Every structure is written in C-alpha cells, then in structure tokens.
Short mmCIF file of C-alpha atoms and ligand atoms in Angstrom, two decimals:
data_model
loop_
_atom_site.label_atom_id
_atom_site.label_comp_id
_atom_site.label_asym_id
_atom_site.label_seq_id
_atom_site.Cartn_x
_atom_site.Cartn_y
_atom_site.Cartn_z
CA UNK A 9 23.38 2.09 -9.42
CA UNK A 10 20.56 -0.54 -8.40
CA UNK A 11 22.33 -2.36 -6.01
CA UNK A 12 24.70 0.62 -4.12
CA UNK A 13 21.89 2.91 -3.63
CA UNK A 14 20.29 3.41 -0.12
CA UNK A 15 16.92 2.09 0.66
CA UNK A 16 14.95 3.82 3.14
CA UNK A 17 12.23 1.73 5.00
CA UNK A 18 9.51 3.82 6.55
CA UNK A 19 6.70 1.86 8.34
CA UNK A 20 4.90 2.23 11.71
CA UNK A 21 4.60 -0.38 13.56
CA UNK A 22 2.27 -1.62 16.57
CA UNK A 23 3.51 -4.02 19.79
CA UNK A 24 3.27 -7.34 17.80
CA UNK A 25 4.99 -5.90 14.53
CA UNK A 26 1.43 -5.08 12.95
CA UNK A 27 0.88 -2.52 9.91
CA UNK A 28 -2.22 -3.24 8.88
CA UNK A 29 -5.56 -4.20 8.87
CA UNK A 30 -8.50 -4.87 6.11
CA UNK A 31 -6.36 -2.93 2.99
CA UNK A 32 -5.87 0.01 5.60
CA UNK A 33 -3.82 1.71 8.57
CA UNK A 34 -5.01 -0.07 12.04
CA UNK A 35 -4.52 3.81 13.19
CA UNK A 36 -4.77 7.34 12.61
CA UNK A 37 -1.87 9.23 14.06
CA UNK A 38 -1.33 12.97 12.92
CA UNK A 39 2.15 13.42 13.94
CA UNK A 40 3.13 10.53 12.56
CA UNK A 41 1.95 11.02 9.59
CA UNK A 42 2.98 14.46 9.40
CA UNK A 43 6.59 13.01 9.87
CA UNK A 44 6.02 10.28 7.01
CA UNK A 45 4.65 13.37 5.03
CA UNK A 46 7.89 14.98 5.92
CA UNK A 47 11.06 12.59 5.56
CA UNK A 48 9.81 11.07 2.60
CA UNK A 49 9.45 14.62 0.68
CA UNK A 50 12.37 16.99 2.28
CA UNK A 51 15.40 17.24 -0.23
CA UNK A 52 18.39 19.18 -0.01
CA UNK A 53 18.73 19.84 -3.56
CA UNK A 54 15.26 21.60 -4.45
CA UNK A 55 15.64 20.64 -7.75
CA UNK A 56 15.05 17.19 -6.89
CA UNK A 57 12.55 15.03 -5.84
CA UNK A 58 12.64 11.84 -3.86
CA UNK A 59 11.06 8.55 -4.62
CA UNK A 60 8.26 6.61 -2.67
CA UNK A 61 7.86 2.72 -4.13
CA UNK A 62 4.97 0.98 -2.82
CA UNK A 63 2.67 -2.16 -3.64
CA UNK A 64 -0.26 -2.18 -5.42
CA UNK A 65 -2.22 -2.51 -1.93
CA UNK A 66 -0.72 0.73 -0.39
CA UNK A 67 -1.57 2.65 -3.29
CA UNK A 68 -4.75 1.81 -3.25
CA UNK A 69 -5.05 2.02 0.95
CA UNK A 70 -3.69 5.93 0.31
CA UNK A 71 -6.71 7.91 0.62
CA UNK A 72 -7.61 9.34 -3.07
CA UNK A 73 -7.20 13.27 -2.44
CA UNK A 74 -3.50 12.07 -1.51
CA UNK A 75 -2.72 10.21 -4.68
CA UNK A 76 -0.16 10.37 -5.84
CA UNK A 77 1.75 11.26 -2.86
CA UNK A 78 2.74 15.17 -3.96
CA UNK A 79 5.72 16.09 -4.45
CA UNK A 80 7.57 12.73 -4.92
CA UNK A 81 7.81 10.49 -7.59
CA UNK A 82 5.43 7.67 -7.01
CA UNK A 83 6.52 4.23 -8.22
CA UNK A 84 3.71 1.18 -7.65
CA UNK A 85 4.40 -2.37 -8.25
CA UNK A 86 2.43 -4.51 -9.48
CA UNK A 87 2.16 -7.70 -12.38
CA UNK A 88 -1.28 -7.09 -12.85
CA UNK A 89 -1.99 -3.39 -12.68
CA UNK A 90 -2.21 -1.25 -16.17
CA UNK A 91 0.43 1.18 -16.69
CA UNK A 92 -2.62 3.68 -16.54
CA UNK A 93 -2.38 4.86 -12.85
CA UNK A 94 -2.60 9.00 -13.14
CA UNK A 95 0.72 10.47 -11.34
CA UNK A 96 2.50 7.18 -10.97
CA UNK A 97 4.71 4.84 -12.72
CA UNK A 98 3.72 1.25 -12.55
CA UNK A 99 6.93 -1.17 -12.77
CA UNK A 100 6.19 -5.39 -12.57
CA UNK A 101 9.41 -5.90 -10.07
CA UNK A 102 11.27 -4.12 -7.36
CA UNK A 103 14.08 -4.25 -9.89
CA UNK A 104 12.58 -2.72 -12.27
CA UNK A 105 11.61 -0.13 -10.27
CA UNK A 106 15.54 0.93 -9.51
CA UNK A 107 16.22 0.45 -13.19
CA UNK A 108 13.69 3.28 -13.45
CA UNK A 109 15.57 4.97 -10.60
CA UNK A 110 18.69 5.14 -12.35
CA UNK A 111 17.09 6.19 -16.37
CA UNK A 112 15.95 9.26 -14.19
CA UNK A 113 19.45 9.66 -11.99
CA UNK A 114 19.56 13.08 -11.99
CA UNK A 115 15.84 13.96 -10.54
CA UNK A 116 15.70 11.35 -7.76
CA UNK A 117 17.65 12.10 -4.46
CA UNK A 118 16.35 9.29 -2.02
CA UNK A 119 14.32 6.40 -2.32
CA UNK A 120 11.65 5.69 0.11
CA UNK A 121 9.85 1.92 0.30
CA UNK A 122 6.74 2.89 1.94
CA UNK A 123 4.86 -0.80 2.40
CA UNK A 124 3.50 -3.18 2.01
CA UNK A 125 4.65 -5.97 3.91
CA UNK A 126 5.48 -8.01 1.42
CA UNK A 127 8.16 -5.00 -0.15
CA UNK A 128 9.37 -4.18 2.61
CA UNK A 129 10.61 -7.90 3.15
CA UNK A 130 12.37 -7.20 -0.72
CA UNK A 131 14.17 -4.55 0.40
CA UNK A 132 15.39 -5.56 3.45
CA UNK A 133 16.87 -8.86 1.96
CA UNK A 134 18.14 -6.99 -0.97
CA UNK A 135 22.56 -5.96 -0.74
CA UNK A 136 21.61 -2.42 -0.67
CA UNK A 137 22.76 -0.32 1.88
CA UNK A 138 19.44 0.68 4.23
CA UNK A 139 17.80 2.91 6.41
CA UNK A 140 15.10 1.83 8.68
CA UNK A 141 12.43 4.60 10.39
CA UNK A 142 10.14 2.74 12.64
CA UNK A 143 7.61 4.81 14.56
CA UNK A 144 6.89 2.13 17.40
CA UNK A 145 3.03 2.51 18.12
CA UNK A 146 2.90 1.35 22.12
CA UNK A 147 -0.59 -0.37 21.41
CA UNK A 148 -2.06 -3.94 20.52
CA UNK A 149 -4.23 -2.90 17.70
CA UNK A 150 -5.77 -5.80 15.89
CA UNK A 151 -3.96 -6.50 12.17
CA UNK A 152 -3.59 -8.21 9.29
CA UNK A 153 -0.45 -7.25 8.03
CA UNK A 154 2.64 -7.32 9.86
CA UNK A 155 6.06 -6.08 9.27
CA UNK A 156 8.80 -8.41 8.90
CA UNK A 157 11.00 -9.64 12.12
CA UNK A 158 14.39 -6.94 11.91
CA UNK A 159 17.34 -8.70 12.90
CA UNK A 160 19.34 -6.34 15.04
CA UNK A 161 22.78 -8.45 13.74
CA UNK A 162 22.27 -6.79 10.85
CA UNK A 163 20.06 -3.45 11.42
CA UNK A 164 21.55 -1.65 14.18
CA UNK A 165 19.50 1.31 16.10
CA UNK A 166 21.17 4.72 15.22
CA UNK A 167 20.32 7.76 17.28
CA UNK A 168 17.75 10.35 16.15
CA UNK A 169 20.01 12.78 14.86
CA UNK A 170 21.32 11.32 11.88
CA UNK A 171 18.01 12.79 10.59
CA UNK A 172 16.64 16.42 11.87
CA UNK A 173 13.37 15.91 10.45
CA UNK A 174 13.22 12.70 13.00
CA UNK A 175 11.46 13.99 16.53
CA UNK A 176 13.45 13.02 19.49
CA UNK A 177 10.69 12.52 22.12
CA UNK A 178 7.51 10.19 23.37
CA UNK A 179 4.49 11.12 21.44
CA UNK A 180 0.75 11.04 22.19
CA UNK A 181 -2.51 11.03 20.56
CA UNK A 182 -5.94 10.06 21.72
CA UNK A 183 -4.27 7.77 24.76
CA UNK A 184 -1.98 6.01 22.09
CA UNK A 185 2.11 7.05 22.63
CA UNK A 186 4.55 6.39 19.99
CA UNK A 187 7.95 7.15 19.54
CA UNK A 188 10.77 7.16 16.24
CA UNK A 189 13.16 4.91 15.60
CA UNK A 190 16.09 4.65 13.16
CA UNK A 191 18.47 1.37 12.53
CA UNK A 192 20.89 1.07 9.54
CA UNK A 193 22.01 -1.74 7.60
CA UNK A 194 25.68 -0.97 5.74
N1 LIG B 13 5.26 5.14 7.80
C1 LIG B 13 4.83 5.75 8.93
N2 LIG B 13 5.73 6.16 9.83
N3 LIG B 13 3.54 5.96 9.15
C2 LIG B 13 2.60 5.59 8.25
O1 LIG B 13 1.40 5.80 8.49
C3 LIG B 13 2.99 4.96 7.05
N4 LIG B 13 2.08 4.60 6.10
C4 LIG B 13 2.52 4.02 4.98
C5 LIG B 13 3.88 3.79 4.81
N5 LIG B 13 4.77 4.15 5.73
C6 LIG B 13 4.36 4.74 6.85
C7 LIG B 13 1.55 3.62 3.91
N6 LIG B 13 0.24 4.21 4.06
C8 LIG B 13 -0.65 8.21 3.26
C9 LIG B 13 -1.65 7.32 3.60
C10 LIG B 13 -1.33 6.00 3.88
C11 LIG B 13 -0.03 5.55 3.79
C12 LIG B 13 0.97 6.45 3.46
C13 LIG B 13 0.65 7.77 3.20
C14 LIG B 13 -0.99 9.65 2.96
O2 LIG B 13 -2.13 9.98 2.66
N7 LIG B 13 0.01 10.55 3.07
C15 LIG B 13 -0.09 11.98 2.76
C16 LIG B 13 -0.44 12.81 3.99
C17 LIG B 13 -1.85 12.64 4.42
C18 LIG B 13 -2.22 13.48 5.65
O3 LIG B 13 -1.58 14.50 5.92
O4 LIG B 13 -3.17 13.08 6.33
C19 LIG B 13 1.27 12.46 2.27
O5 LIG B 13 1.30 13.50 1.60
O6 LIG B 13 2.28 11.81 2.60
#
C-alpha cells in the first residue's frame, strides 16, 4: 500500500548538490542517461511496467520526442495542469499519485520519483521505505535547482551490486567524470 511501498529516487547531481538550471539539465551525459533510461524501465516480470512520477517542470524539461517516457507509466503532478497530457496521468498530490499506484497494483512493479527538487524532498520525508541512485557529476556547473541535503543517519550508501543495471566504475564524457551511487533508507 501507499505508505509500505519503496520509493526509488533517481537524480544526478553536480559538486554543490545542483540539478538544474533554467527548466533544464545543467548537462548532457550519455551514459548517464542511458542508465536513467535503463533502471527506471528494466522489470523482472515483463508483464509489468514500472512507474516514473515527476513534477510538472520535469515533464515539461523532457525533450518532446521522449514524452512520455516509453515504456513506463508516466505520472505528473501538478494543481494546475489539465488532466489532458497525451501518455500521462496527471494527479494534484504525491498521494494521490500512490493511490493511483495501488487502483493499478497489478501492472506497476517499481516506482521511480524522477525530479524535481521540490518531489524529491516529498519523498524523501515521506515513511516509505527508499532507494536513492545518485550519479555524482565531479563538476561545478552553474544551477538553479538543487537537490535536497541527504542525511547519511538516515540514507546509508549501499554497494553497487544491489542493482546490476548500476555500473561499478568512474565515468567520462567530454572532460566531465561521474560515478553511481546507491543509499537506502529502511
Ligand atoms: N537521473 C539521472 N541519473 N540522470 C538524469 O539526467 C535525470 N534526469 C531526470 C531525472 N532523474 C535523472 C529528469 N530529466 C529524460 C530527459 C530529462 C530528464 C529525464 C529523462 C529523457 O529524455 N529520457 C529518455 C532518454 C533520452 C535519451 O536517450 O537521450 C528516456 O527514455 O528515459
């Protein structure tokens, strides 16, 4: 139910916690988005699908061609928004969004909180159980947005493996290196 079920966070992340800058990423980092294209669609049961909720902002800051993120159901919050998006479902609370989780139990396998700032900040205050994958980006990009501060009382850094589709090493692109992170909260 609502408040038993895992969250998992994905974000990436710059050196001073930044996520994002004028309604967009600060950054454009293939392999990391390759592995946010990844863990958020992979299921074990193919007859499922997972879940990706997002803000109104990060649905607009997805590029159109990629909207609605395929293969996953795509869940957008917003007060204001008309439930008239194509491809998603439009809920007016994070609540309401696992509500709609659980009236469709048997399709969903994982839920994925994919941004903003402010909805990440829901979920990680929320009781639920929660997974945490933070690409650190090794770079002071200039941002807007920032994730907010994890306290490592309560996530704790978990190695790689509790997810294969997590990469192990240092990576680079264009003279930026960034590396993946996971941290649970029980
Ligand atoms: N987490 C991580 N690790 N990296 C991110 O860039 C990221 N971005 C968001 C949330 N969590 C993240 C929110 N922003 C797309 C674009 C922006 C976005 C999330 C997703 C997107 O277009 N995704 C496509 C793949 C696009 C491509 O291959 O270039 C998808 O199918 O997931």
């Amino acid at each position: 139910c609502s408040t038993t079920r895992k969250l998992n966070i994905v974000v990436a992340a710059c050196n001073n916690m930044g996520i994002g800058i004028d309604g967009t990423l600060p950054w454009r980092l293939k392999q990391d988005m390759a592995f946010f294209r990844k863990v958020t669609t992979v299921t074990k049961n193919t007859e499922k699908k997972n879940m990706v909720i997002m803000g109104k902002n990060t649905w607009l800051s997805i590029p159109a061609k990629f909207r609605p993120l395929s293969d996953r159901i795509n869940v957008v919050l917003s007060s204001q928004m008309q439930n008239n998006i194509e491809g998603a479902h439009v809920v007016k609370s994070f609540d309401k969004a696992l509500e709609l989780c659980d009236s469709l139990q048997n399709e969903v396998e994982s839920v994925f909180v994919i941004g903003g700032a402010s909805v990440y900040k829901e979920a990680m205050q929320r009781v639920n159980p929660c997974r945490l994958y933070i690409t650190r980006v090794h770079h002071n990009f200039i941002c807007d947005t920032f994730f907010p501060a994890i306290d490592e009382k309560v996530f704790v850094k978990v190695p790689n493996t509790v997810d294969e589709n997590v990469p192990q090493e240092t990576c680079e692109e264009n003279g930026i290196t960034f590396l993946f992170e996971v941290y649970e909260k029980l």
